[in-house]
């Protein structure tokens, strides 16, 4: 077995279609020597079909990150397929429609709470649920969309991502004593299923195409996935609490 992740055991969440970043992570991870276990929620049969499109069919575990029973049983479910974990990928986000598309001032607390629970708190929930399977040298990697600015139409999901970025830093603080890293990849806009649910998403597409110094391919998930693999590997042993931008350089350029 050879590759950047040779011998690694990974849990990857958020594989919904083969156009998702999570799918690209799982595919490249297998190609680089890792064993991969997927989690899915809701349309589990769909995730199982997508899992068959990987180089090697990956097992799928049902996981609702807002369900305490699912989280409590995660370690046992994973042990049915691998004897431990070296890395966890969090690619989970959801906000009710009222929280997106310009409705920032009108969204109810109930809807905002849902967005924060699924998109922010779940990062901590998933990490701690997987913790019994992990040992020093392990890594948790999540996906964000640069939350240092307020973006048109992103609204409460932007707030949730800001919370996610802070959560990662606190996980880095509290998991560091166990030798486990927490980092995020801030990808530019990609035409994933999540993007399609955001009204006015084309505003992001136009801006990135015009301003990213390296250019930006809206349909290529591989650059973001490669960054995830690097952070999961042994090549960043002393890096934690970091956000790696994979956006063609857009974040570094002024208006």
PDB file of C-alpha atoms in Angstrom, residues 5-230:
ATOM      1  CA  UNK A   5      -2.609   8.363   3.483  1.00  0.00           C
ATOM      2  CA  UNK A   6      -1.253   4.815   3.374  1.00  0.00           C
ATOM      3  CA  UNK A   7      -2.768   2.813   6.228  1.00  0.00           C
ATOM      4  CA  UNK A   8      -5.002   5.644   7.434  1.00  0.00           C
ATOM      5  CA  UNK A   9      -8.604   4.976   8.494  1.00  0.00           C
ATOM      6  CA  UNK A  10     -10.985   7.832   7.755  1.00  0.00           C
ATOM      7  CA  UNK A  11     -14.587   8.682   8.536  1.00  0.00           C
ATOM      8  CA  UNK A  12     -16.045  10.975   5.870  1.00  0.00           C
ATOM      9  CA  UNK A  13     -19.404  12.691   6.292  1.00  0.00           C
ATOM     10  CA  UNK A  14     -21.446  14.654   3.780  1.00  0.00           C
ATOM     11  CA  UNK A  15     -21.248  12.470   0.669  1.00  0.00           C
ATOM     12  CA  UNK A  16     -24.576  13.165  -1.038  1.00  0.00           C
ATOM     13  CA  UNK A  17     -23.638  13.163  -4.716  1.00  0.00           C
ATOM     14  CA  UNK A  18     -20.443  12.540  -6.644  1.00  0.00           C
ATOM     15  CA  UNK A  19     -20.262  16.328  -7.167  1.00  0.00           C
ATOM     16  CA  UNK A  20     -19.684  16.925  -3.442  1.00  0.00           C
ATOM     17  CA  UNK A  21     -16.324  17.842  -1.963  1.00  0.00           C
ATOM     18  CA  UNK A  22     -16.751  14.944   0.455  1.00  0.00           C
ATOM     19  CA  UNK A  23     -16.980  12.456  -2.421  1.00  0.00           C
ATOM     20  CA  UNK A  24     -13.774  13.826  -3.914  1.00  0.00           C
ATOM     21  CA  UNK A  25     -12.114  13.527  -0.489  1.00  0.00           C
ATOM     22  CA  UNK A  26     -13.217   9.899  -0.152  1.00  0.00           C
ATOM     23  CA  UNK A  27     -12.109   9.038  -3.696  1.00  0.00           C
ATOM     24  CA  UNK A  28      -8.680  10.629  -3.409  1.00  0.00           C
ATOM     25  CA  UNK A  29      -8.214   9.177   0.073  1.00  0.00           C
ATOM     26  CA  UNK A  30      -8.775   5.649  -1.228  1.00  0.00           C
ATOM     27  CA  UNK A  31      -6.456   6.304  -4.144  1.00  0.00           C
ATOM     28  CA  UNK A  32      -3.826   7.367  -1.625  1.00  0.00           C
ATOM     29  CA  UNK A  33      -4.043   4.253   0.517  1.00  0.00           C
ATOM     30  CA  UNK A  34      -6.743   5.031   3.077  1.00  0.00           C
ATOM     31  CA  UNK A  35      -9.646   2.934   4.295  1.00  0.00           C
ATOM     32  CA  UNK A  36     -12.832   5.019   4.169  1.00  0.00           C
ATOM     33  CA  UNK A  37     -16.112   4.754   6.048  1.00  0.00           C
ATOM     34  CA  UNK A  38     -18.944   7.110   5.076  1.00  0.00           C
ATOM     35  CA  UNK A  39     -21.834   8.525   7.062  1.00  0.00           C
ATOM     36  CA  UNK A  40     -25.203   9.451   5.631  1.00  0.00           C
ATOM     37  CA  UNK A  41     -28.516  10.779   6.827  1.00  0.00           C
ATOM     38  CA  UNK A  42     -32.007  10.669   5.394  1.00  0.00           C
ATOM     39  CA  UNK A  43     -31.625   9.327   1.878  1.00  0.00           C
ATOM     40  CA  UNK A  44     -29.264   6.570   2.967  1.00  0.00           C
ATOM     41  CA  UNK A  45     -29.882   4.436  -0.117  1.00  0.00           C
ATOM     42  CA  UNK A  46     -28.671   7.338  -2.257  1.00  0.00           C
ATOM     43  CA  UNK A  47     -25.427   7.571  -0.276  1.00  0.00           C
ATOM     44  CA  UNK A  48     -24.966   3.811  -0.628  1.00  0.00           C
ATOM     45  CA  UNK A  49     -25.335   4.090  -4.406  1.00  0.00           C
ATOM     46  CA  UNK A  50     -22.813   6.932  -4.515  1.00  0.00           C
ATOM     47  CA  UNK A  51     -20.437   4.857  -2.349  1.00  0.00           C
ATOM     48  CA  UNK A  52     -20.328   2.266  -5.124  1.00  0.00           C
ATOM     49  CA  UNK A  53     -18.834   4.879  -7.462  1.00  0.00           C
ATOM     50  CA  UNK A  54     -15.692   5.088  -5.359  1.00  0.00           C
ATOM     51  CA  UNK A  55     -12.620   3.093  -6.402  1.00  0.00           C
ATOM     52  CA  UNK A  56     -13.605   0.661  -3.635  1.00  0.00           C
ATOM     53  CA  UNK A  57     -17.180   0.551  -2.303  1.00  0.00           C
ATOM     54  CA  UNK A  58     -17.160   2.126   1.144  1.00  0.00           C
ATOM     55  CA  UNK A  59     -19.443   1.111   4.015  1.00  0.00           C
ATOM     56  CA  UNK A  60     -22.109   3.651   4.987  1.00  0.00           C
ATOM     57  CA  UNK A  61     -23.232   4.361   8.553  1.00  0.00           C
ATOM     58  CA  UNK A  62     -26.433   6.244   9.306  1.00  0.00           C
ATOM     59  CA  UNK A  63     -25.684   9.387  11.301  1.00  0.00           C
ATOM     60  CA  UNK A  64     -27.914  12.315  12.163  1.00  0.00           C
ATOM     61  CA  UNK A  65     -25.497  14.717  13.869  1.00  0.00           C
ATOM     62  CA  UNK A  66     -28.374  16.250  15.850  1.00  0.00           C
ATOM     63  CA  UNK A  67     -29.424  12.859  17.280  1.00  0.00           C
ATOM     64  CA  UNK A  68     -27.725  12.028  20.612  1.00  0.00           C
ATOM     65  CA  UNK A  69     -28.398   8.301  20.178  1.00  0.00           C
ATOM     66  CA  UNK A  70     -26.730   8.238  16.752  1.00  0.00           C
ATOM     67  CA  UNK A  71     -23.716  10.085  18.145  1.00  0.00           C
ATOM     68  CA  UNK A  72     -23.474   7.825  21.186  1.00  0.00           C
ATOM     69  CA  UNK A  73     -23.480   4.736  18.958  1.00  0.00           C
ATOM     70  CA  UNK A  74     -21.088   6.063  16.318  1.00  0.00           C
ATOM     71  CA  UNK A  75     -17.920   4.505  17.724  1.00  0.00           C
ATOM     72  CA  UNK A  76     -19.473   1.041  17.890  1.00  0.00           C
ATOM     73  CA  UNK A  77     -20.865   1.393  14.362  1.00  0.00           C
ATOM     74  CA  UNK A  78     -17.466   2.404  12.995  1.00  0.00           C
ATOM     75  CA  UNK A  79     -15.759  -0.505  14.777  1.00  0.00           C
ATOM     76  CA  UNK A  80     -17.843  -2.883  12.665  1.00  0.00           C
ATOM     77  CA  UNK A  81     -15.719  -1.788   9.697  1.00  0.00           C
ATOM     78  CA  UNK A  82     -12.375  -0.524  11.031  1.00  0.00           C
ATOM     79  CA  UNK A  83     -10.603  -0.902  14.371  1.00  0.00           C
ATOM     80  CA  UNK A  84      -9.975   2.818  14.861  1.00  0.00           C
ATOM     81  CA  UNK A  85      -9.791   6.189  13.139  1.00  0.00           C
ATOM     82  CA  UNK A  86      -6.899   8.392  12.085  1.00  0.00           C
ATOM     83  CA  UNK A  87      -9.048  11.149  10.618  1.00  0.00           C
ATOM     84  CA  UNK A  88     -12.555  12.576  10.496  1.00  0.00           C
ATOM     85  CA  UNK A  89     -13.948  14.798   7.725  1.00  0.00           C
ATOM     86  CA  UNK A  90     -16.875  17.067   8.560  1.00  0.00           C
ATOM     87  CA  UNK A  91     -18.708  18.162   5.418  1.00  0.00           C
ATOM     88  CA  UNK A  92     -22.113  18.901   6.914  1.00  0.00           C
ATOM     89  CA  UNK A  93     -24.194  22.051   6.646  1.00  0.00           C
ATOM     90  CA  UNK A  94     -27.851  22.981   6.462  1.00  0.00           C
ATOM     91  CA  UNK A  95     -29.984  26.084   6.907  1.00  0.00           C
ATOM     92  CA  UNK A  96     -33.732  26.464   6.368  1.00  0.00           C
ATOM     93  CA  UNK A  97     -34.636  28.580   3.356  1.00  0.00           C
ATOM     94  CA  UNK A  98     -35.671  31.483   5.599  1.00  0.00           C
ATOM     95  CA  UNK A  99     -32.017  31.804   6.686  1.00  0.00           C
ATOM     96  CA  UNK A 100     -30.688  32.332   3.147  1.00  0.00           C
ATOM     97  CA  UNK A 101     -31.269  34.550   0.158  1.00  0.00           C
ATOM     98  CA  UNK A 102     -31.621  37.920   1.857  1.00  0.00           C
ATOM     99  CA  UNK A 103     -33.946  37.035   4.718  1.00  0.00           C
ATOM    100  CA  UNK A 104     -31.404  37.741   7.450  1.00  0.00           C
ATOM    101  CA  UNK A 105     -33.628  40.194   9.334  1.00  0.00           C
ATOM    102  CA  UNK A 106     -36.707  37.996   9.178  1.00  0.00           C
ATOM    103  CA  UNK A 107     -35.452  34.487   9.978  1.00  0.00           C
ATOM    104  CA  UNK A 108     -36.902  33.069  13.194  1.00  0.00           C
ATOM    105  CA  UNK A 109     -34.758  31.847  16.071  1.00  0.00           C
ATOM    106  CA  UNK A 110     -36.091  28.323  15.525  1.00  0.00           C
ATOM    107  CA  UNK A 111     -34.735  28.304  11.964  1.00  0.00           C
ATOM    108  CA  UNK A 112     -31.472  29.961  12.969  1.00  0.00           C
ATOM    109  CA  UNK A 113     -31.062  27.427  15.789  1.00  0.00           C
ATOM    110  CA  UNK A 114     -31.418  24.608  13.268  1.00  0.00           C
ATOM    111  CA  UNK A 115     -28.733  26.141  11.062  1.00  0.00           C
ATOM    112  CA  UNK A 116     -26.344  26.530  13.988  1.00  0.00           C
ATOM    113  CA  UNK A 117     -26.991  23.050  15.343  1.00  0.00           C
ATOM    114  CA  UNK A 118     -26.419  21.267  12.024  1.00  0.00           C
ATOM    115  CA  UNK A 119     -23.696  23.497  10.578  1.00  0.00           C
ATOM    116  CA  UNK A 120     -21.717  24.578  13.651  1.00  0.00           C
ATOM    117  CA  UNK A 121     -22.282  22.539  16.812  1.00  0.00           C
ATOM    118  CA  UNK A 122     -22.153  19.305  14.817  1.00  0.00           C
ATOM    119  CA  UNK A 123     -18.430  19.811  14.218  1.00  0.00           C
ATOM    120  CA  UNK A 124     -17.807  19.415  17.925  1.00  0.00           C
ATOM    121  CA  UNK A 125     -20.418  16.646  18.174  1.00  0.00           C
ATOM    122  CA  UNK A 126     -18.864  14.576  15.400  1.00  0.00           C
ATOM    123  CA  UNK A 127     -15.342  15.055  16.726  1.00  0.00           C
ATOM    124  CA  UNK A 128     -16.198  14.010  20.276  1.00  0.00           C
ATOM    125  CA  UNK A 129     -18.306  11.056  19.080  1.00  0.00           C
ATOM    126  CA  UNK A 130     -15.314   9.789  17.097  1.00  0.00           C
ATOM    127  CA  UNK A 131     -12.782  10.572  19.842  1.00  0.00           C
ATOM    128  CA  UNK A 132     -12.832   7.092  21.465  1.00  0.00           C
ATOM    129  CA  UNK A 133     -11.543   5.701  18.160  1.00  0.00           C
ATOM    130  CA  UNK A 134      -8.708   8.187  17.740  1.00  0.00           C
ATOM    131  CA  UNK A 135      -5.151   8.324  19.031  1.00  0.00           C
ATOM    132  CA  UNK A 136      -2.345  10.916  19.005  1.00  0.00           C
ATOM    133  CA  UNK A 137      -1.544  12.038  15.473  1.00  0.00           C
ATOM    134  CA  UNK A 138      -5.188  11.996  14.395  1.00  0.00           C
ATOM    135  CA  UNK A 139      -6.920  14.874  12.642  1.00  0.00           C
ATOM    136  CA  UNK A 140     -10.350  16.408  12.253  1.00  0.00           C
ATOM    137  CA  UNK A 141     -10.922  18.467   9.107  1.00  0.00           C
ATOM    138  CA  UNK A 142     -13.995  20.538   8.261  1.00  0.00           C
ATOM    139  CA  UNK A 143     -15.142  22.659   5.336  1.00  0.00           C
ATOM    140  CA  UNK A 144     -16.015  26.334   5.561  1.00  0.00           C
ATOM    141  CA  UNK A 145     -16.719  29.307   3.334  1.00  0.00           C
ATOM    142  CA  UNK A 146     -14.637  32.325   4.369  1.00  0.00           C
ATOM    143  CA  UNK A 147     -16.595  33.852   7.247  1.00  0.00           C
ATOM    144  CA  UNK A 148     -14.457  36.962   7.739  1.00  0.00           C
ATOM    145  CA  UNK A 149     -16.892  38.936   5.575  1.00  0.00           C
ATOM    146  CA  UNK A 150     -20.647  39.262   5.161  1.00  0.00           C
ATOM    147  CA  UNK A 151     -21.669  37.764   1.820  1.00  0.00           C
ATOM    148  CA  UNK A 152     -24.813  38.669  -0.136  1.00  0.00           C
ATOM    149  CA  UNK A 153     -27.537  35.976   0.185  1.00  0.00           C
ATOM    150  CA  UNK A 154     -25.425  33.794   2.548  1.00  0.00           C
ATOM    151  CA  UNK A 155     -26.986  35.356   5.649  1.00  0.00           C
ATOM    152  CA  UNK A 156     -27.301  33.020   8.652  1.00  0.00           C
ATOM    153  CA  UNK A 157     -25.197  30.327   7.017  1.00  0.00           C
ATOM    154  CA  UNK A 158     -22.378  32.860   7.087  1.00  0.00           C
ATOM    155  CA  UNK A 159     -22.951  33.266  10.812  1.00  0.00           C
ATOM    156  CA  UNK A 160     -22.937  29.489  11.184  1.00  0.00           C
ATOM    157  CA  UNK A 161     -19.642  29.250   9.305  1.00  0.00           C
ATOM    158  CA  UNK A 162     -18.132  31.938  11.533  1.00  0.00           C
ATOM    159  CA  UNK A 163     -19.166  29.792  14.478  1.00  0.00           C
ATOM    160  CA  UNK A 164     -17.680  26.736  12.804  1.00  0.00           C
ATOM    161  CA  UNK A 165     -14.348  28.494  12.399  1.00  0.00           C
ATOM    162  CA  UNK A 166     -14.332  29.459  16.065  1.00  0.00           C
ATOM    163  CA  UNK A 167     -15.380  25.942  17.062  1.00  0.00           C
ATOM    164  CA  UNK A 168     -12.405  24.519  15.181  1.00  0.00           C
ATOM    165  CA  UNK A 169     -10.036  26.775  17.085  1.00  0.00           C
ATOM    166  CA  UNK A 170     -11.528  25.660  20.412  1.00  0.00           C
ATOM    167  CA  UNK A 171     -11.333  22.019  19.351  1.00  0.00           C
ATOM    168  CA  UNK A 172      -7.684  22.620  18.497  1.00  0.00           C
ATOM    169  CA  UNK A 173      -7.211  23.929  22.039  1.00  0.00           C
ATOM    170  CA  UNK A 174      -9.022  21.110  23.802  1.00  0.00           C
ATOM    171  CA  UNK A 175      -7.952  18.182  21.617  1.00  0.00           C
ATOM    172  CA  UNK A 176      -4.338  19.278  21.349  1.00  0.00           C
ATOM    173  CA  UNK A 177      -3.451  17.728  24.687  1.00  0.00           C
ATOM    174  CA  UNK A 178      -4.517  14.382  23.170  1.00  0.00           C
ATOM    175  CA  UNK A 179      -2.365  14.971  20.097  1.00  0.00           C
ATOM    176  CA  UNK A 180      -5.325  15.491  17.768  1.00  0.00           C
ATOM    177  CA  UNK A 181      -5.449  18.352  15.277  1.00  0.00           C
ATOM    178  CA  UNK A 182      -8.437  20.394  14.060  1.00  0.00           C
ATOM    179  CA  UNK A 183      -8.255  22.397  10.841  1.00  0.00           C
ATOM    180  CA  UNK A 184     -10.601  23.767   8.203  1.00  0.00           C
ATOM    181  CA  UNK A 185     -10.465  24.182   4.439  1.00  0.00           C
ATOM    182  CA  UNK A 186     -12.128  27.354   3.124  1.00  0.00           C
ATOM    183  CA  UNK A 187     -13.123  26.447  -0.414  1.00  0.00           C
ATOM    184  CA  UNK A 188     -14.280  28.885  -3.029  1.00  0.00           C
ATOM    185  CA  UNK A 189     -17.809  28.498  -4.440  1.00  0.00           C
ATOM    186  CA  UNK A 190     -18.527  25.163  -6.090  1.00  0.00           C
ATOM    187  CA  UNK A 191     -21.636  23.929  -7.856  1.00  0.00           C
ATOM    188  CA  UNK A 192     -22.563  21.348  -5.252  1.00  0.00           C
ATOM    189  CA  UNK A 193     -26.034  20.380  -4.043  1.00  0.00           C
ATOM    190  CA  UNK A 194     -25.548  22.709  -1.076  1.00  0.00           C
ATOM    191  CA  UNK A 195     -24.788  25.624  -3.403  1.00  0.00           C
ATOM    192  CA  UNK A 196     -27.905  24.964  -5.441  1.00  0.00           C
ATOM    193  CA  UNK A 197     -30.022  25.500  -2.326  1.00  0.00           C
ATOM    194  CA  UNK A 198     -28.773  29.095  -1.906  1.00  0.00           C
ATOM    195  CA  UNK A 199     -30.911  31.662  -3.770  1.00  0.00           C
ATOM    196  CA  UNK A 200     -28.693  34.044  -5.736  1.00  0.00           C
ATOM    197  CA  UNK A 201     -25.640  31.791  -5.575  1.00  0.00           C
ATOM    198  CA  UNK A 202     -24.621  32.953  -9.052  1.00  0.00           C
ATOM    199  CA  UNK A 203     -23.395  36.201  -7.450  1.00  0.00           C
ATOM    200  CA  UNK A 204     -20.520  34.205  -5.935  1.00  0.00           C
ATOM    201  CA  UNK A 205     -19.773  32.519  -9.249  1.00  0.00           C
ATOM    202  CA  UNK A 206     -19.440  35.768 -11.157  1.00  0.00           C
ATOM    203  CA  UNK A 207     -17.217  37.394  -8.529  1.00  0.00           C
ATOM    204  CA  UNK A 208     -14.806  34.477  -8.288  1.00  0.00           C
ATOM    205  CA  UNK A 209     -14.486  34.024 -12.020  1.00  0.00           C
ATOM    206  CA  UNK A 210     -13.533  37.687 -12.397  1.00  0.00           C
ATOM    207  CA  UNK A 211     -11.257  38.240  -9.384  1.00  0.00           C
ATOM    208  CA  UNK A 212      -9.475  35.066  -8.296  1.00  0.00           C
ATOM    209  CA  UNK A 213      -5.789  35.535  -9.267  1.00  0.00           C
ATOM    210  CA  UNK A 214      -5.386  31.870 -10.180  1.00  0.00           C
ATOM    211  CA  UNK A 215      -8.819  31.667 -11.745  1.00  0.00           C
ATOM    212  CA  UNK A 216     -11.527  29.442 -10.361  1.00  0.00           C
ATOM    213  CA  UNK A 217     -13.238  26.327 -11.688  1.00  0.00           C
ATOM    214  CA  UNK A 218     -16.744  26.113 -10.236  1.00  0.00           C
ATOM    215  CA  UNK A 219     -17.058  22.413 -10.990  1.00  0.00           C
ATOM    216  CA  UNK A 220     -13.684  21.107  -9.790  1.00  0.00           C
ATOM    217  CA  UNK A 221     -13.826  19.808  -6.212  1.00  0.00           C
ATOM    218  CA  UNK A 222     -10.384  18.217  -6.340  1.00  0.00           C
ATOM    219  CA  UNK A 223      -8.279  21.211  -5.165  1.00  0.00           C
ATOM    220  CA  UNK A 224     -10.319  21.497  -1.954  1.00  0.00           C
ATOM    221  CA  UNK A 225     -10.235  17.723  -1.492  1.00  0.00           C
ATOM    222  CA  UNK A 226      -6.454  17.656  -1.910  1.00  0.00           C
ATOM    223  CA  UNK A 227      -6.104  20.247   0.837  1.00  0.00           C
ATOM    224  CA  UNK A 228      -8.231  18.077   3.120  1.00  0.00           C
ATOM    225  CA  UNK A 229      -6.000  15.089   2.400  1.00  0.00           C
ATOM    226  CA  UNK A 230      -2.872  17.097   3.167  1.00  0.00           C
TER     227      UNK A 230
END
